């Protein structure tokens, strides 16, 4: 008869690390043993949430809220009871606090506006939260997520405290109820300025899509630039935007008088390029000698992007090919003329600028229209296919322009802000590992671009030959040498001499960062600050932060970009650093035409898709073009010409 096996004892239950769990301090146990006791250790004691003042000036207050075991209660301590049991408030500052010894692991600053009930004045106040985490949470991404979740709950609009006492109380209650990963939290409140009027709140894309677009010369010029090289009619402008055709015509006449647009056939108008007199209008592209055939194509979507890219070229030559659709008249069987119903008008037109960057021959073009509707996606795909069919020696394709940055609210090193440049590159964290244990940076699961819209299947893109990504990575690793800074300065000088468009970097205080805190509510937060251990090459000059280059995936999808919540989740899921207007049809055409190497270089002009505001578009375009030129100059000279 065999002896039955005794099952092993169950494993100990893991601690759930709740803030009010009972704990026994190591020191307390040792003291118990030192007293000669052989009994079991004393009952476990609970951590308390303790608030301690740190300092106060005429315009600032600093306090520390931490979890700790309280050994004794003095007269200068208030112990809360009832629902607030477990909260202790020190009335006096205490030396040797955690924040005075160990630097905070991350911080998050935001702004609030206080209204004086006596004077009606609005005071802008900065509130900074500095976090220390438990020893068991070492992952910086997890720390950032905990801090942001804590912050979002803290500033929930319906429950946001209206006064100083309520604000501190809510922080303590949140720590009492949970967020046990947080060991301590320092709060600094500082008055910044007093104004007579409240601040303006930024509109979300959800709000702006229902906004009536006012008819202004600036808006009409913007729409004409978007359509370039396609001419556009007053009828189209009026119909698409709900304007009066007669009033649109008046605005166009005013723009003509300013030398910004010119009239074309079929009552159409187009933008006057600053090098217009040098542009050749052709019915077909002329034959180009083999040794002058471009091997690199650059695709842009916005007018400012095309200007910025062309500023990087030497020995430029621009061709525009207009097409028409419809006919004005035809003869019937009796030889009589009769009008067709469809009026003759311009169709899809193309602009090609040929030039040099170093040893490389370049062709740049601008897409006539972009967007998520079927007509725009078809047009962008057709334009790309026509480009690659016309210039068949092109081996490398650059998509250069603006995009919306995906900010990191707590980590300076991962934060993408206005004026920075994002290069499409796989997410380093997604590096796959081969069976032999060697790291494979270009695994099958990698992507540099991801597209998902209207419930369609997610599409990811990765070049067959990622040589451009390898060059970009090498350039980013050069901490001292940053060639794009010189190219940016040279390009700016070139444009200032030839166009009225302003490509200078906007003031740093125009780069405002907002966090969505639920529904359509947002709150202004400060950009994460550079720390001493961050890379010294990311220095800040007198005019504000310098352009930084980031490597990571870029994504698009109209549904995701319109919603702050969906965009945040979309970016987090795929590790995106930027989102842009939809380029999937362009990438489909590049891959369909068997071009193995492509790369996106995007300057950051907003925190959506790069098109919601024009303030940073010009500079962001120029920064992207400068980084593009740096990559091209690092490429080997062509051998197939």
XYZ file of C-alpha atoms in Angstrom:
641
model
C 0.000 0.000 0.000
C 1.534 3.259 -1.078
C 1.782 6.219 1.210
C -0.436 9.057 0.035
C 1.397 12.210 -0.972
C 0.881 15.176 1.278
C 0.065 18.282 -0.769
C 2.491 21.171 -0.283
C 1.340 24.072 1.853
C -0.330 26.902 -0.056
C 1.965 29.773 -1.025
C 1.741 32.913 1.075
C -0.737 35.472 -0.171
C 0.925 38.477 -1.780
C 0.449 41.836 -0.170
C -1.959 44.081 -2.000
C -0.044 47.186 -0.851
C -3.118 49.133 0.132
C -2.498 52.386 1.929
C -4.265 51.333 5.120
C -2.740 47.853 5.400
C -1.258 46.933 8.736
C 2.527 46.772 8.893
C 5.076 45.882 11.537
C 8.259 47.915 11.461
C 11.593 46.069 11.578
C 12.757 48.450 14.294
C 9.707 47.664 16.435
C 10.363 43.904 16.239
C 14.026 44.346 17.157
C 13.079 46.492 20.145
C 10.609 43.811 21.221
C 13.334 41.141 21.132
C 15.840 43.383 22.925
C 13.454 43.630 25.841
C 13.809 39.867 26.313
C 10.331 38.991 25.160
C 9.813 35.553 23.618
C 6.195 36.201 22.773
C 4.928 36.881 19.305
C 5.701 40.349 17.905
C 3.329 43.133 18.883
C 0.223 43.715 16.807
C 0.803 45.245 13.396
C 0.396 48.984 13.185
C -1.116 50.950 10.346
C 0.614 53.509 8.198
C -0.808 56.986 8.499
C -1.126 59.680 5.853
C 0.817 62.539 7.395
C 0.797 66.163 6.248
C 3.709 68.367 7.268
C 4.307 72.037 6.368
C 7.708 72.674 4.788
C 7.808 76.394 4.221
C 5.860 79.503 3.355
C 6.662 82.848 1.728
C 4.555 85.813 0.681
C 3.595 84.105 -2.582
C 4.239 80.380 -2.060
C 3.456 77.460 0.220
C 5.104 74.024 0.311
C 3.776 71.006 2.180
C 4.666 67.313 2.279
C 2.128 64.474 2.395
C 3.592 61.026 3.048
C 2.824 57.564 4.348
C 4.634 56.681 7.530
C 4.429 54.823 10.803
C 3.849 57.335 13.563
C 5.733 56.374 16.732
C 4.155 58.935 19.026
C 1.647 61.754 18.972
C 2.706 65.164 20.275
C 0.648 68.159 21.264
C 1.552 69.870 17.981
C -0.228 67.213 15.948
C -3.857 66.960 14.867
C -5.230 63.419 14.536
C -8.297 63.146 12.326
C -11.181 60.884 13.262
C -14.349 59.469 11.764
C -14.215 59.180 7.968
C -10.804 60.835 8.036
C -9.246 58.386 10.469
C -5.687 57.587 9.433
C -4.811 61.192 8.551
C -2.422 63.158 10.757
C -1.533 66.830 10.370
C 1.674 68.248 11.812
C 1.291 71.861 12.836
C 5.046 72.514 12.729
C 7.708 71.782 10.127
C 9.902 68.755 10.848
C 13.552 68.463 9.862
C 15.109 65.646 7.827
C 12.027 65.028 5.717
C 12.259 62.665 2.760
C 12.048 65.447 0.180
C 15.014 67.223 1.754
C 17.212 64.143 1.338
C 16.062 62.338 -1.834
C 15.123 64.216 -5.053
C 11.611 63.628 -6.358
C 11.298 60.879 -8.966
C 8.955 62.943 -11.129
C 6.861 66.077 -10.964
C 3.783 67.525 -12.615
C 2.882 71.212 -12.658
C -0.421 72.786 -13.640
C -2.048 76.205 -13.495
C -5.266 77.346 -11.874
C -6.966 80.736 -11.831
C -8.307 81.993 -8.538
C -10.943 84.717 -8.338
C -10.956 87.110 -5.396
C -14.456 87.521 -3.983
C -13.476 91.000 -2.780
C -11.765 92.528 -5.823
C -12.819 90.221 -8.663
C -9.163 89.939 -9.725
C -7.943 86.692 -11.317
C -4.733 85.279 -9.870
C -2.825 82.673 -11.834
C -1.375 80.071 -9.492
C 1.144 77.340 -10.263
C 0.604 74.071 -8.411
C 3.423 71.538 -8.560
C 3.110 67.926 -7.415
C 6.381 66.071 -6.754
C 6.191 62.303 -6.385
C 8.206 59.666 -4.528
C 7.255 56.023 -5.100
C 7.526 52.801 -3.138
C 10.629 50.685 -3.609
C 8.628 48.024 -5.441
C 7.688 50.310 -8.357
C 10.850 50.918 -10.383
C 9.415 51.095 -13.905
C 9.374 54.753 -14.942
C 6.416 54.270 -17.285
C 4.412 52.724 -14.460
C 5.391 55.613 -12.189
C 4.265 58.118 -14.809
C 0.946 56.317 -15.281
C 0.250 56.265 -11.530
C 1.076 59.974 -11.244
C -1.149 60.903 -14.193
C -4.045 58.792 -12.906
C -3.686 60.437 -9.488
C -3.618 63.873 -11.120
C -6.648 63.270 -13.336
C -8.718 62.159 -10.357
C -7.497 65.146 -8.370
C -8.580 67.701 -10.977
C -11.848 66.068 -12.060
C -14.016 69.116 -12.891
C -17.112 68.044 -10.960
C -15.105 67.412 -7.800
C -12.290 69.926 -8.156
C -11.808 71.742 -4.825
C -12.575 75.429 -4.975
C -10.188 76.494 -2.215
C -6.733 75.743 -0.845
C -7.896 73.668 2.138
C -10.169 71.505 -0.002
C -7.349 70.892 -2.487
C -4.940 69.615 0.182
C -7.697 67.591 1.804
C -8.528 65.840 -1.472
C -4.873 64.878 -1.979
C -4.761 63.302 1.482
C -8.055 61.470 0.941
C -6.853 60.036 -2.384
C -3.711 58.732 -0.707
C -5.781 57.364 2.157
C -8.134 55.471 -0.171
C -5.493 54.041 -2.490
C -2.590 54.883 -4.795
C -0.394 52.853 -2.475
C 2.434 52.951 -5.032
C 2.976 56.564 -3.942
C 5.194 56.893 -0.865
C 5.193 60.674 -0.572
C 3.936 63.723 -2.411
C 5.129 67.301 -2.098
C 2.804 70.139 -3.054
C 4.057 73.610 -3.944
C 1.570 76.419 -4.550
C 2.962 79.630 -6.045
C 1.152 82.798 -7.178
C 2.405 83.808 -10.645
C 0.455 86.898 -11.674
C -2.770 88.813 -11.202
C -5.015 89.726 -14.131
C -8.381 91.393 -14.547
C -9.742 88.840 -17.028
C -9.943 85.040 -17.018
C -7.817 83.017 -19.470
C -9.092 81.719 -22.778
C -9.770 78.005 -22.991
C -8.526 76.107 -26.050
C -11.167 74.480 -28.203
C -10.926 70.767 -28.784
C -11.341 69.331 -32.274
C -14.755 68.080 -31.161
C -15.728 71.701 -30.522
C -14.163 73.206 -33.635
C -15.795 70.777 -36.057
C -19.147 72.435 -35.332
C -17.743 75.957 -35.384
C -18.776 78.270 -38.235
C -15.678 79.278 -40.201
C -15.571 83.060 -40.683
C -14.845 84.400 -44.155
C -11.504 86.206 -43.939
C -8.673 86.832 -46.413
C -6.384 84.698 -44.222
C -8.763 81.738 -44.307
C -9.317 81.963 -48.060
C -5.556 82.146 -48.646
C -5.073 79.114 -46.389
C -7.608 77.105 -48.413
C -5.969 78.126 -51.695
C -2.590 77.035 -50.315
C -4.045 73.702 -49.225
C -5.353 73.061 -52.740
C -2.074 74.087 -54.448
C -1.125 73.213 -57.165
C -4.811 72.691 -57.983
C -6.543 75.985 -58.836
C -9.782 76.538 -56.929
C -12.970 78.431 -57.835
C -15.040 80.893 -55.765
C -17.952 78.513 -56.260
C -16.040 75.672 -54.570
C -14.926 77.869 -51.680
C -18.443 79.181 -51.084
C -20.111 75.767 -51.296
C -17.635 73.942 -49.047
C -17.651 76.565 -46.291
C -21.177 77.976 -46.337
C -20.124 81.391 -47.651
C -21.613 83.763 -50.194
C -19.948 83.346 -53.598
C -20.121 87.090 -54.185
C -18.318 87.814 -50.900
C -15.696 85.166 -51.676
C -15.062 86.857 -55.021
C -14.479 90.165 -53.230
C -11.921 88.559 -50.919
C -10.141 86.953 -53.880
C -9.929 90.323 -55.612
C -8.330 91.797 -52.490
C -5.791 88.938 -52.384
C -5.033 89.541 -56.064
C -4.336 93.198 -55.368
C -1.889 92.155 -52.635
C -0.036 89.915 -55.103
C -0.812 86.698 -53.216
C -3.065 84.887 -55.698
C -3.574 85.001 -59.442
C -6.557 84.332 -61.678
C -6.524 81.316 -63.975
C -8.835 79.994 -66.659
C -12.330 78.762 -65.816
C -12.747 81.397 -63.061
C -10.114 79.661 -60.928
C -7.424 81.027 -58.634
C -4.106 79.704 -57.348
C -1.307 80.819 -55.046
C 1.468 83.009 -56.423
C 4.719 81.285 -55.518
C 7.605 83.543 -54.478
C 9.598 82.040 -57.364
C 6.627 82.148 -59.712
C 8.482 83.697 -62.634
C 10.853 80.721 -62.683
C 8.094 78.093 -62.722
C 7.564 76.330 -66.048
C 3.996 75.346 -66.934
C 4.069 72.170 -69.042
C 1.601 69.721 -70.534
C 4.033 66.851 -70.019
C 7.250 66.621 -68.030
C 10.249 67.136 -70.326
C 12.713 64.303 -70.809
C 15.454 64.392 -68.171
C 18.957 63.121 -68.906
C 19.841 59.888 -67.142
C 22.541 61.454 -64.976
C 20.097 64.128 -63.792
C 17.280 61.765 -62.884
C 16.311 62.135 -59.205
C 16.927 59.185 -56.891
C 15.158 60.739 -53.891
C 11.532 61.913 -53.811
C 10.161 64.229 -51.127
C 6.408 64.395 -50.583
C 4.736 67.259 -48.716
C 1.096 67.978 -47.931
C 1.021 71.642 -46.852
C 2.143 74.717 -48.776
C 4.533 75.770 -45.983
C 6.089 72.287 -46.050
C 6.833 72.624 -49.768
C 8.451 76.033 -49.226
C 10.600 74.656 -46.389
C 11.751 71.610 -48.361
C 12.565 73.666 -51.459
C 14.664 76.008 -49.293
C 17.020 73.058 -48.735
C 17.560 72.466 -52.473
C 20.181 73.938 -54.771
C 19.919 74.493 -58.535
C 16.137 74.335 -58.375
C 13.826 74.011 -61.344
C 10.041 73.832 -60.879
C 7.451 72.437 -63.283
C 3.667 72.625 -62.947
C 1.389 70.406 -64.985
C -2.275 71.434 -65.078
C -5.013 69.065 -66.191
C -8.600 69.851 -67.138
C -11.825 67.877 -66.981
C -15.037 68.378 -68.939
C -15.402 70.113 -72.308
C -16.931 73.428 -73.186
C -18.765 72.388 -76.363
C -19.197 69.570 -78.873
C -21.101 69.007 -82.116
C -24.164 66.799 -82.366
C -25.049 64.577 -85.325
C -26.509 67.534 -87.250
C -23.319 69.547 -86.942
C -24.786 71.930 -84.357
C -22.866 72.841 -81.214
C -24.415 72.067 -77.863
C -23.170 72.574 -74.313
C -22.352 69.675 -72.088
C -23.803 69.714 -68.612
C -20.375 69.432 -66.996
C -18.398 72.666 -67.126
C -14.763 72.593 -68.081
C -12.491 73.036 -65.075
C -9.104 72.105 -63.696
C -8.562 68.538 -62.547
C -5.690 67.059 -60.547
C -2.546 69.081 -61.171
C 1.058 68.337 -60.246
C 4.041 70.396 -59.162
C 7.586 69.016 -59.309
C 10.704 70.824 -58.123
C 14.015 69.304 -59.197
C 17.253 70.171 -57.441
C 20.280 68.950 -55.528
C 21.145 68.188 -51.925
C 24.835 67.358 -51.836
C 25.545 64.595 -54.350
C 21.887 63.614 -54.596
C 19.320 64.582 -57.206
C 15.970 65.407 -55.620
C 12.377 65.815 -56.758
C 9.868 67.378 -54.377
C 6.117 67.579 -54.793
C 3.038 68.706 -52.892
C -0.120 66.673 -52.553
C -3.106 68.640 -53.893
C -5.423 67.575 -51.067
C -5.253 65.448 -47.951
C -7.793 64.080 -45.512
C -9.798 61.067 -44.457
C -12.540 61.244 -47.095
C -12.378 58.883 -50.049
C -11.815 61.638 -52.620
C -8.791 63.051 -50.773
C -7.248 59.631 -50.123
C -7.673 58.673 -53.780
C -6.095 61.948 -54.908
C -3.057 61.562 -52.634
C -2.542 57.980 -53.765
C -2.825 58.980 -57.436
C -0.377 61.862 -56.992
C 2.175 59.562 -55.368
C 1.770 56.910 -58.061
C 2.160 59.538 -60.800
C 5.293 60.898 -59.092
C 6.966 57.488 -58.897
C 5.869 56.624 -62.422
C 7.291 59.855 -63.829
C 10.609 59.557 -61.987
C 11.375 55.866 -62.145
C 14.912 56.055 -60.752
C 13.640 57.159 -57.354
C 14.762 54.642 -54.722
C 14.124 56.601 -51.518
C 10.969 58.437 -50.482
C 10.753 61.064 -47.740
C 7.413 62.295 -46.395
C 8.217 65.627 -44.777
C 5.970 68.062 -42.958
C 4.089 68.785 -39.754
C 2.391 66.569 -37.197
C 0.944 66.672 -33.710
C 3.230 65.695 -30.857
C 2.325 63.121 -28.223
C 3.440 64.784 -24.991
C 4.819 63.020 -21.942
C 3.613 65.019 -18.977
C 6.256 63.918 -16.467
C 9.426 62.779 -18.289
C 11.479 65.425 -20.115
C 13.429 62.819 -22.088
C 10.253 61.354 -23.591
C 8.375 64.620 -23.959
C 7.647 65.788 -27.513
C 6.909 69.505 -27.710
C 6.321 72.140 -30.371
C 9.291 72.714 -32.649
C 10.704 69.217 -32.098
C 11.067 66.708 -34.937
C 9.845 63.095 -34.887
C 11.337 60.587 -37.334
C 9.350 57.436 -38.116
C 11.228 54.616 -36.425
C 10.257 51.436 -34.566
C 9.516 51.717 -30.876
C 12.696 50.572 -29.131
C 10.648 48.772 -26.474
C 9.123 46.545 -29.153
C 12.470 45.094 -30.232
C 11.936 41.396 -30.883
C 14.365 38.676 -29.889
C 15.418 35.851 -32.192
C 15.506 32.242 -31.058
C 19.292 32.348 -30.716
C 18.937 35.098 -28.139
C 20.382 37.897 -30.254
C 18.437 41.127 -30.414
C 16.751 41.791 -33.745
C 15.954 45.512 -34.024
C 13.964 45.023 -37.236
C 11.702 42.132 -36.266
C 8.518 41.082 -38.050
C 6.362 42.829 -35.471
C 7.985 46.230 -35.964
C 6.374 49.239 -37.601
C 7.192 52.891 -38.207
C 3.644 54.016 -39.039
C 0.215 52.788 -37.981
C -3.202 53.652 -39.396
C -6.604 52.926 -37.902
C -9.835 54.749 -38.627
C -13.584 54.177 -38.531
C -13.347 50.705 -37.100
C -11.148 49.396 -39.901
C -8.447 46.847 -39.312
C -5.225 48.361 -38.013
C -2.598 48.734 -40.746
C 1.077 48.983 -39.890
C 3.913 49.964 -42.199
C 7.612 49.134 -42.201
C 10.110 49.616 -45.055
C 11.645 46.568 -46.715
C 15.024 48.300 -46.443
C 15.185 50.429 -43.258
C 18.504 52.073 -44.172
C 17.042 55.572 -43.726
C 15.932 54.695 -40.192
C 19.454 53.447 -39.437
C 20.955 56.742 -40.618
C 18.438 58.691 -38.529
C 19.328 56.675 -35.441
C 23.029 57.301 -36.018
C 22.428 61.054 -36.371
C 20.372 61.218 -33.199
C 23.140 59.498 -31.255
C 25.639 62.211 -32.217
C 25.374 64.285 -29.060
C 27.687 67.067 -30.217
C 27.280 67.285 -33.973
C 23.799 68.438 -34.994
C 23.946 69.429 -38.673
C 20.241 70.257 -38.838
C 20.777 73.353 -36.693
C 22.956 74.951 -39.385
C 20.630 73.814 -42.173
C 17.714 75.364 -40.290
C 19.511 78.711 -39.991
C 20.500 78.682 -43.668
C 16.961 77.770 -44.730
C 15.476 80.521 -42.580
C 17.775 83.106 -44.154
C 16.882 81.862 -47.638
C 13.145 82.142 -46.970
C 13.368 85.537 -45.280
C 14.955 86.926 -48.435
C 12.309 85.502 -50.771
C 8.918 85.249 -49.077
C 6.695 87.208 -46.718
C 5.869 84.007 -44.810
C 7.415 84.061 -41.330
C 9.423 80.898 -40.590
C 11.056 82.090 -37.362
C 10.536 80.110 -34.172
C 7.527 81.413 -32.181
C 7.983 82.551 -28.589
C 8.329 79.738 -26.054
C 5.305 80.943 -24.074
C 3.042 80.178 -27.045
C 3.733 76.455 -26.548
C 0.957 75.748 -24.065
C 0.375 72.183 -22.957
C -3.050 70.913 -21.920
C -4.130 67.600 -20.438
C -7.549 66.124 -21.058
C -9.170 65.328 -17.707
C -12.414 63.803 -18.920
C -15.097 64.545 -21.490
C -13.985 67.734 -23.258
C -12.430 69.352 -20.213
C -8.756 70.249 -20.278
C -6.333 71.759 -17.797
C -3.111 73.596 -18.548
C -0.016 71.794 -17.304
C 3.642 72.769 -17.400
C 6.148 71.068 -19.664
C 8.343 68.586 -17.778
C 11.636 70.193 -16.871
C 15.103 69.037 -17.792
C 16.959 67.434 -14.889
C 20.727 67.456 -14.233
C 21.094 63.828 -15.346
C 19.309 64.464 -18.665
C 21.470 64.711 -21.773
C 23.517 67.936 -21.685
C 23.183 68.334 -25.444
C 19.539 69.273 -24.934
C 20.579 72.694 -23.731
C 18.167 75.591 -23.671
C 19.226 78.838 -25.291
C 18.014 82.331 -24.478
C 15.086 82.013 -26.862
C 13.733 78.819 -25.347
C 14.250 75.093 -25.935
C 16.211 74.034 -28.991
C 14.771 71.607 -31.524
C 15.128 68.024 -30.322
C 14.957 64.967 -32.569
C 12.943 61.924 -31.470
C 12.729 58.441 -32.989
C 9.474 56.519 -32.779
C 6.298 55.404 -34.553
C 3.864 57.890 -36.089
C 0.162 57.184 -36.491
C -3.052 58.504 -37.980
C -6.781 57.910 -38.033
C -9.388 60.668 -38.069
C -11.567 59.134 -35.339
C -8.633 58.823 -32.972
C -7.268 62.298 -33.622
C -10.608 64.045 -33.075
C -11.032 62.615 -29.585
C -8.467 63.467 -26.908
C -9.309 60.281 -25.037
C -9.049 58.007 -28.089
C -5.854 59.713 -29.244
C -4.215 59.168 -25.855
C -5.197 55.494 -25.820
C -4.193 55.040 -29.482
C -0.779 56.584 -28.816
C -0.215 54.546 -25.667
C -1.205 51.269 -27.341
C 1.215 51.673 -30.244
C 3.935 53.737 -28.568
C 3.348 56.706 -30.889
C 5.360 59.904 -30.612
C 3.302 61.854 -33.174
C 0.039 61.730 -35.113
C -0.580 63.359 -38.487
C -3.106 63.772 -41.273
C -3.744 60.452 -42.927
C -0.807 59.286 -45.038
C -1.842 55.656 -45.438
C -2.777 56.049 -49.121
C 0.634 57.615 -49.810
C 2.404 54.738 -48.060
C 0.210 52.198 -49.870
C 1.297 53.752 -53.172
C 4.984 53.761 -52.180
C 4.855 50.088 -51.228
C 2.699 49.212 -54.250
C 5.284 50.817 -56.524
C 8.022 48.653 -54.964
C 9.988 51.415 -53.259
C 11.795 49.639 -50.436
C 13.023 52.636 -48.424
C 10.806 55.360 -47.010
C 10.808 57.576 -43.946
C 8.564 60.224 -42.398
C 10.161 63.339 -40.906
C 7.630 65.433 -39.011
C 8.002 68.782 -37.273
C 5.660 69.228 -34.321
C 3.259 72.164 -34.711
C 0.465 71.221 -32.282
C -0.703 68.366 -30.082
C -3.325 66.977 -32.499
C -2.374 66.270 -36.125
C -0.299 69.311 -37.107
C -3.136 71.217 -38.786
C -5.203 72.721 -35.945
C -3.214 75.956 -35.662
C -0.861 77.823 -37.996
C 1.270 79.459 -35.284
C 4.013 76.802 -35.316
C 3.469 75.270 -38.761
C 6.090 77.264 -40.656
C 8.872 76.729 -38.133
C 7.982 73.055 -37.632
C 8.083 72.539 -41.411
C 11.503 74.162 -41.618
C 12.839 72.091 -38.700
C 11.620 68.890 -40.378
C 13.193 69.917 -43.692
C 16.511 70.623 -41.947
C 16.529 67.165 -40.332
C 15.576 65.647 -43.701
C 18.598 67.328 -45.295
C 20.828 65.955 -42.515
C 19.690 62.413 -43.320
C 20.178 62.881 -47.075
C 23.671 64.321 -46.612
C 24.588 61.263 -44.528
C 23.536 58.881 -47.325
C 26.013 57.317 -49.723
C 26.239 58.990 -53.118
C 23.936 57.395 -55.728
C 25.365 54.751 -58.048
C 22.384 54.045 -60.321
C 22.602 57.236 -62.413
